Short mmCIF file of C-alpha atoms (C1' of nucleotides) in Angstrom, two decimals:
data_model
loop_
_atom_site.label_atom_id
_atom_site.label_comp_id
_atom_site.label_asym_id
_atom_site.label_seq_id
_atom_site.Cartn_x
_atom_site.Cartn_y
_atom_site.Cartn_z
CA UNK A 1 198.27 -133.29 -67.61
CA UNK A 2 197.31 -136.33 -65.63
CA UNK A 3 199.63 -138.46 -63.54
CA UNK A 4 198.58 -142.01 -64.02
CA UNK A 5 197.12 -143.21 -60.78
CA UNK A 6 196.23 -146.63 -59.87
CA UNK A 7 192.61 -147.50 -60.36
CA UNK A 8 190.65 -148.92 -57.45
CA UNK A 9 191.16 -152.52 -58.38
CA UNK A 10 193.27 -153.38 -55.41
CA UNK A 11 190.41 -154.61 -53.37
CA UNK A 12 191.01 -157.92 -51.69
CA UNK A 13 187.51 -159.19 -52.14
CA UNK A 14 186.81 -158.45 -55.74
CA UNK A 15 190.34 -159.51 -56.54
CA UNK A 16 189.54 -163.17 -56.37
CA UNK A 17 186.83 -162.70 -59.05
CA UNK A 18 189.09 -160.63 -61.25
CA UNK A 19 191.90 -162.99 -60.88
CA UNK A 20 190.01 -165.68 -62.67
CA UNK A 21 189.32 -163.42 -65.55
CA UNK A 22 192.82 -162.14 -65.75
CA UNK A 23 194.15 -165.64 -65.68
CA UNK A 24 192.23 -166.64 -68.74
CA UNK A 25 193.62 -163.72 -70.58
CA UNK A 26 197.24 -164.14 -69.61
CA UNK A 27 197.10 -167.83 -70.12
CA UNK A 28 196.04 -167.44 -73.65
CA UNK A 29 198.65 -164.77 -74.22
CA UNK A 30 201.48 -166.49 -72.50
CA UNK A 31 200.78 -169.86 -74.21
CA UNK A 32 201.57 -168.58 -77.69
CA UNK A 33 205.20 -168.25 -77.24
CA UNK A 34 205.76 -167.71 -80.92
CA UNK A 35 203.36 -164.86 -81.07
CA UNK A 36 203.60 -161.51 -79.46
CA UNK A 37 203.18 -161.87 -75.78
CA UNK A 38 202.87 -158.54 -73.94
CA UNK A 39 203.40 -160.02 -70.51
CA UNK A 40 206.48 -161.87 -71.31
CA UNK A 41 207.62 -158.86 -73.29
CA UNK A 42 207.22 -156.40 -70.42
CA UNK A 43 208.67 -158.70 -67.94
CA UNK A 44 211.61 -159.33 -70.20
CA UNK A 45 212.13 -155.59 -70.68
CA UNK A 46 212.31 -154.86 -66.98
CA UNK A 47 214.25 -158.03 -66.15
CA UNK A 48 217.44 -157.07 -67.78
CA UNK A 49 220.23 -155.86 -65.65
CA UNK A 50 219.81 -152.06 -65.97
CA UNK A 51 216.33 -151.20 -67.16
CA UNK A 52 214.79 -151.10 -63.63
CA UNK A 53 217.57 -148.85 -62.29
CA UNK A 54 217.29 -146.59 -65.27
CA UNK A 55 213.62 -146.22 -64.94
CA UNK A 56 213.87 -145.64 -61.15
CA UNK A 57 216.59 -143.12 -61.63
CA UNK A 58 214.55 -141.18 -64.15
CA UNK A 59 211.46 -141.54 -62.07
CA UNK A 60 213.30 -139.99 -59.13
CA UNK A 61 215.02 -137.15 -60.88
CA UNK A 62 212.62 -136.38 -63.63
CA UNK A 63 215.12 -135.56 -66.37
CA UNK A 64 218.72 -136.69 -66.72
CA UNK A 65 221.41 -136.39 -69.19
CA UNK A 66 223.30 -139.50 -70.29
CA UNK A 67 226.29 -139.09 -67.97
CA UNK A 68 224.14 -137.96 -65.07
CA UNK A 69 222.12 -141.13 -65.52
CA UNK A 70 225.32 -143.16 -65.83
CA UNK A 71 226.72 -141.64 -62.63
CA UNK A 72 223.34 -142.19 -60.85
CA UNK A 73 223.36 -145.85 -61.65
CA UNK A 74 226.97 -146.29 -60.87
CA UNK A 75 228.51 -149.34 -62.30
CA UNK A 76 226.90 -149.54 -65.72
CA UNK A 77 229.04 -149.45 -68.75
CA UNK A 78 228.49 -146.87 -71.40
CA UNK A 79 227.56 -149.46 -73.98
CA UNK A 80 225.01 -151.19 -71.71
CA UNK A 81 223.36 -147.93 -70.69
CA UNK A 82 223.04 -146.96 -74.37
CA UNK A 83 221.49 -150.33 -75.21
CA UNK A 84 219.13 -150.14 -72.26
CA UNK A 85 218.00 -146.64 -73.07
CA UNK A 86 217.42 -147.54 -76.70
CA UNK A 87 215.26 -150.45 -75.79
CA UNK A 88 213.19 -148.48 -73.40
CA UNK A 89 212.84 -145.76 -75.87
CA UNK A 90 211.77 -148.16 -78.53
CA UNK A 91 208.89 -149.39 -76.41
CA UNK A 92 207.86 -145.82 -75.42
CA UNK A 93 208.79 -145.96 -71.84
CA UNK A 94 211.36 -143.14 -72.02
CA UNK A 95 211.76 -140.11 -74.32
CA UNK A 96 215.08 -138.85 -75.68
CA UNK A 97 215.67 -135.25 -76.49
CA UNK A 98 218.78 -134.29 -78.50
CA UNK A 99 220.05 -130.75 -78.31
CA UNK A 100 222.16 -129.76 -81.38
CA UNK A 101 224.90 -128.20 -79.40
CA UNK A 102 228.62 -128.53 -78.95
CA UNK A 103 229.29 -130.44 -76.84
CA UNK A 104 226.17 -132.55 -77.52
CA UNK A 105 223.49 -132.79 -74.88
CA UNK A 106 220.86 -135.51 -74.63
CA UNK A 107 218.19 -135.58 -72.06
CA UNK A 108 216.10 -138.58 -71.04
CA UNK A 109 212.88 -138.69 -69.11
CA UNK A 110 210.06 -141.09 -68.49
CA UNK A 111 207.05 -140.92 -70.72
CA UNK A 112 203.61 -141.25 -69.21
CA UNK A 113 203.63 -144.95 -69.96
CA UNK A 114 207.05 -145.18 -68.41
CA UNK A 115 205.73 -143.76 -65.21
CA UNK A 116 203.04 -146.34 -65.35
CA UNK A 117 205.60 -149.04 -65.74
CA UNK A 118 207.44 -147.66 -62.75
CA UNK A 119 204.38 -147.73 -60.62
CA UNK A 120 203.71 -151.30 -61.63
CA UNK A 121 207.28 -152.12 -60.70
CA UNK A 122 206.98 -150.40 -57.37
CA UNK A 123 203.96 -152.48 -56.49
CA UNK A 124 205.79 -155.62 -57.30
CA UNK A 125 208.76 -154.31 -55.26
CA UNK A 126 206.44 -153.59 -52.39
CA UNK A 127 205.09 -157.10 -52.45
CA UNK A 128 208.61 -158.54 -52.82
CA UNK A 129 209.77 -156.66 -49.83
CA UNK A 130 207.01 -158.06 -47.70
CA UNK A 131 207.79 -161.64 -48.81
CA UNK A 132 211.46 -161.22 -48.26
CA UNK A 133 211.78 -162.93 -44.87
CA UNK A 134 209.80 -165.88 -46.03
CA UNK A 135 211.79 -166.26 -49.18
CA UNK A 136 215.04 -166.20 -47.30
CA UNK A 137 213.68 -168.71 -44.79
CA UNK A 138 212.57 -170.94 -47.63
CA UNK A 139 215.97 -170.87 -49.20
CA UNK A 140 217.76 -171.72 -45.99
CA UNK A 141 215.46 -174.57 -45.32
CA UNK A 142 215.96 -175.84 -48.87
CA UNK A 143 219.67 -175.72 -48.49
CA UNK A 144 219.59 -177.64 -45.24
CA UNK A 145 217.62 -180.46 -46.82
CA UNK A 146 220.08 -181.18 -49.51
CA UNK B 1 191.34 -145.54 -81.49
CA UNK B 2 191.18 -147.19 -78.13
CA UNK B 3 193.80 -145.58 -75.97
CA UNK B 4 194.49 -147.56 -72.87
CA UNK B 5 192.30 -146.21 -70.10
CA UNK B 6 194.32 -143.94 -67.90
CA UNK B 7 192.33 -143.25 -64.81
CA UNK B 8 191.52 -139.67 -63.82
CA UNK B 9 193.46 -138.09 -61.07
CA UNK B 10 191.31 -139.03 -58.11
CA UNK B 11 193.71 -139.05 -55.21
CA UNK B 12 196.81 -138.08 -56.99
CA UNK B 13 198.36 -136.67 -53.81
CA UNK B 14 198.21 -139.68 -51.63
CA UNK B 15 199.26 -141.88 -54.50
CA UNK B 16 202.18 -139.68 -55.23
CA UNK B 17 203.13 -139.84 -51.57
CA UNK B 18 202.97 -143.58 -51.54
CA UNK B 19 205.00 -143.82 -54.69
CA UNK B 20 207.64 -141.55 -53.22
CA UNK B 21 207.89 -143.81 -50.18
CA UNK B 22 208.13 -146.95 -52.20
CA UNK B 23 210.58 -145.45 -54.51
CA UNK B 24 213.00 -144.69 -51.61
CA UNK B 25 212.75 -148.32 -50.51
CA UNK B 26 213.28 -149.87 -53.89
CA UNK B 27 216.02 -147.46 -54.82
CA UNK B 28 218.05 -148.39 -51.77
CA UNK B 29 217.43 -152.06 -52.32
CA UNK B 30 218.08 -151.94 -55.99
CA UNK B 31 221.22 -149.94 -55.76
CA UNK B 32 223.18 -152.52 -53.75
CA UNK B 33 223.64 -154.88 -56.56
CA UNK B 34 226.10 -157.03 -54.68
CA UNK B 35 223.77 -157.46 -51.77
CA UNK B 36 220.47 -159.27 -51.64
CA UNK B 37 217.87 -157.35 -53.67
CA UNK B 38 214.33 -158.80 -53.35
CA UNK B 39 212.93 -156.83 -56.25
CA UNK B 40 215.58 -157.83 -58.71
CA UNK B 41 215.37 -161.29 -57.30
CA UNK B 42 211.73 -161.74 -57.79
CA UNK B 43 211.75 -160.18 -61.21
CA UNK B 44 214.59 -162.42 -62.20
CA UNK B 45 212.76 -165.44 -60.92
CA UNK B 46 209.67 -164.81 -63.03
CA UNK B 47 211.58 -163.51 -66.02
CA UNK B 48 213.17 -166.79 -67.04
CA UNK B 49 211.55 -168.59 -69.90
CA UNK B 50 209.31 -171.08 -67.98
CA UNK B 51 208.64 -169.81 -64.48
CA UNK B 52 205.57 -167.73 -65.46
CA UNK B 53 204.03 -170.53 -67.41
CA UNK B 54 204.69 -172.98 -64.62
CA UNK B 55 203.12 -170.71 -62.08
CA UNK B 56 200.15 -169.98 -64.22
CA UNK B 57 199.60 -173.64 -65.09
CA UNK B 58 199.69 -174.64 -61.39
CA UNK B 59 197.56 -171.64 -60.51
CA UNK B 60 194.96 -172.82 -63.00
CA UNK B 61 194.95 -176.52 -62.21
CA UNK B 62 195.75 -176.47 -58.52
CA UNK B 63 197.88 -179.59 -58.46
CA UNK B 64 199.87 -181.26 -61.25
CA UNK B 65 202.23 -184.08 -61.65
CA UNK B 66 205.48 -183.50 -63.44
CA UNK B 67 204.43 -184.79 -66.79
CA UNK B 68 201.03 -183.14 -66.59
CA UNK B 69 202.79 -179.88 -66.04
CA UNK B 70 205.17 -180.57 -68.92
CA UNK B 71 202.25 -181.39 -71.20
CA UNK B 72 200.42 -178.31 -70.09
CA UNK B 73 203.32 -176.01 -70.91
CA UNK B 74 204.05 -177.77 -74.15
CA UNK B 75 207.41 -177.15 -75.50
CA UNK B 76 209.55 -177.19 -72.39
CA UNK B 77 212.34 -179.69 -72.09
CA UNK B 78 212.45 -182.04 -69.25
CA UNK B 79 215.59 -180.60 -67.96
CA UNK B 80 214.45 -176.99 -67.98
CA UNK B 81 211.15 -177.81 -66.28
CA UNK B 82 213.05 -179.59 -63.53
CA UNK B 83 215.45 -176.63 -63.14
CA UNK B 84 212.50 -174.15 -63.12
CA UNK B 85 210.58 -176.11 -60.53
CA UNK B 86 213.59 -176.43 -58.31
CA UNK B 87 214.20 -172.70 -58.40
CA UNK B 88 210.51 -171.94 -57.58
CA UNK B 89 210.57 -174.51 -54.85
CA UNK B 90 213.71 -173.08 -53.37
CA UNK B 91 212.13 -169.73 -52.96
CA UNK B 92 208.99 -171.17 -51.59
CA UNK B 93 206.57 -170.39 -54.47
CA UNK B 94 205.71 -173.93 -55.15
CA UNK B 95 205.59 -177.12 -53.00
CA UNK B 96 206.71 -180.52 -54.11
CA UNK B 97 205.25 -183.77 -52.71
CA UNK B 98 206.96 -187.02 -53.49
CA UNK B 99 205.04 -190.31 -53.24
CA UNK B 100 207.23 -193.27 -52.60
CA UNK B 101 205.59 -195.43 -55.20
CA UNK B 102 206.67 -197.41 -58.21
CA UNK B 103 206.57 -195.78 -60.62
CA UNK B 104 207.38 -192.57 -58.71
CA UNK B 105 204.84 -189.79 -58.49
CA UNK B 106 205.55 -186.17 -57.72
CA UNK B 107 202.91 -183.51 -57.32
CA UNK B 108 203.43 -179.83 -57.54
CA UNK B 109 201.21 -176.98 -56.40
CA UNK B 110 201.48 -173.30 -55.53
CA UNK B 111 202.13 -172.28 -52.03
CA UNK B 112 200.29 -169.44 -50.53
CA UNK B 113 203.13 -167.12 -51.39
CA UNK B 114 203.15 -168.65 -54.86
CA UNK B 115 199.63 -167.62 -55.33
CA UNK B 116 200.55 -164.10 -54.16
CA UNK B 117 203.25 -164.00 -56.82
CA UNK B 118 200.74 -165.12 -59.44
CA UNK B 119 198.34 -162.37 -58.46
CA UNK B 120 201.12 -159.80 -58.67
CA UNK B 121 202.04 -161.12 -62.04
CA UNK B 122 198.48 -160.98 -63.24
CA UNK B 123 198.23 -157.39 -62.23
CA UNK B 124 201.32 -156.68 -64.25
CA UNK B 125 199.93 -158.68 -67.12
CA UNK B 126 196.73 -156.72 -66.98
CA UNK B 127 198.60 -153.44 -67.19
CA UNK B 128 200.81 -154.80 -69.97
CA UNK B 129 197.70 -155.80 -72.00
CA UNK B 130 196.32 -152.27 -71.73
CA UNK B 131 199.56 -150.76 -72.89
CA UNK B 132 200.00 -153.13 -75.71
CA UNK B 133 198.64 -150.97 -78.56
CA UNK B 134 200.81 -148.04 -77.45
CA UNK B 135 203.86 -150.19 -77.13
CA UNK B 136 203.33 -151.61 -80.69
CA UNK B 137 202.81 -148.12 -82.01
CA UNK B 138 205.94 -146.87 -80.40
CA UNK B 139 207.98 -149.74 -81.90
CA UNK B 140 206.70 -149.11 -85.37
CA UNK B 141 207.36 -145.38 -85.00
CA UNK B 142 210.88 -146.15 -83.77
CA UNK B 143 211.50 -148.43 -86.68
CA UNK B 144 210.42 -145.90 -89.25
CA UNK B 145 212.72 -143.28 -87.83
CA UNK B 146 215.86 -145.16 -88.35
"C1'" DC C 1 207.95 -191.42 -64.08
"C1'" DC C 2 211.09 -188.25 -62.60
"C1'" DG C 3 215.28 -186.04 -62.81
"C1'" DG C 4 220.52 -185.90 -62.53
"C1'" DA C 5 224.88 -185.30 -65.42
"C1'" DT C 6 227.14 -183.87 -69.48
"C1'" DC C 7 227.99 -181.41 -73.52
"C1'" DC C 8 226.88 -177.83 -76.72
"C1'" DT C 9 224.87 -173.49 -78.74
"C1'" DT C 10 223.26 -168.93 -78.26
"C1'" DC C 11 222.89 -164.57 -76.41
"C1'" DA C 12 223.43 -160.86 -72.97
"C1'" DT C 13 227.00 -158.46 -70.83
"C1'" DG C 14 231.19 -155.98 -70.65
"C1'" DA C 15 236.15 -154.10 -71.69
"C1'" DT C 16 238.41 -151.44 -74.86
"C1'" DA C 17 239.16 -148.40 -78.57
"C1'" DC C 18 237.47 -145.04 -81.73
"C1'" DT C 19 234.27 -140.81 -83.51
"C1'" DG C 20 231.08 -136.61 -84.51
"C1'" DC D 1 229.48 -135.46 -74.19
"C1'" DA D 2 227.33 -139.09 -76.09
"C1'" DG D 3 227.66 -142.33 -78.46
"C1'" DT D 4 229.40 -146.65 -82.12
"C1'" DA D 5 232.39 -150.79 -83.36
"C1'" DT D 6 234.73 -154.79 -82.16
"C1'" DC D 7 235.99 -158.67 -79.64
"C1'" DA D 8 235.86 -161.59 -75.46
"C1'" DT D 9 233.28 -164.31 -71.89
"C1'" DG D 10 230.06 -166.32 -68.97
"C1'" DA D 11 225.46 -167.73 -68.07
"C1'" DA D 12 220.95 -169.53 -69.81
"C1'" DG D 13 218.78 -172.72 -72.54
"C1'" DG D 14 218.59 -177.10 -74.78
"C1'" DA D 15 219.69 -182.17 -76.64
"C1'" DT D 16 220.89 -186.35 -75.06
"C1'" DC D 17 222.19 -190.10 -72.22
"C1'" DC D 18 222.05 -192.36 -67.78
"C1'" DG D 19 219.98 -193.82 -63.16
"C1'" DG D 20 216.73 -194.93 -59.22
#
DNA sequence: CCGGATCCTTCATGATACTG
DNA sequence: CAGTATCATGAAGGATCCGG
């Protein structure tokens, strides 16, 4: 029905104000390491080796079967792709549809929330790309000082 | 019954376009696992156990000495905090100023890029918070189906 | 006070073999 | 085709001791 679009928060001026608010929230949430921390949780989910690639592949192609996805990603083992997909499914980022056929067929696609996650990730990616030269420079500088 | 607010489709087309562009970029970058991948790199940097908390603590307090930072975070070991700070420093997210005194004093603070990283993280955190109920619901549902 | 060096534990990843 | 089961391994995290 509705493709999740990004709300108009990305204003440079109001961002400073909102940053303060957000900071309080995340600080409280991040501090309680023993409790449920959504931020750490989401970061952890996308930080493993294959989740991002899986999400991006599904985001690009819409719907993929297991082996299509495997081929698309390339060097992922069967086991790790299964694990990755289960985790993403568990959190509701992808949906899994099983067809009772012979041979079996299973189709994966992003849920609406999964698309939201992808967009968040793309924003971060966008930022990361812009910082890339500076990061590389910083690393080289750091190396030379040691 | 508070579903996370999904904005209406205001400018779905331009957003979709932008997303498509970004996707191509990140896909190419993410695919070359052997090469340098800024996205994976940044995600990896903030996904370890203490980086986020360190960044947030410094973002909140501006400048902190080592033990202040350690106390602020709470349950981090001396070693891991050192490692974390070195990594963040290496990439240029924090700066480290050493005072040649006895006893030694070292002050840490976010660089400009570090503040940018924090803001990116806060945006992700904001999104994660909104999705939290849905994620929890999905997990419970998943558990019950097994 | 800050942090390097060492050793140890735990967990994610992966190679391989097997199954409905 | 799409998994599950088992075993091996390497990296991350952590405890502890040492040093400037």
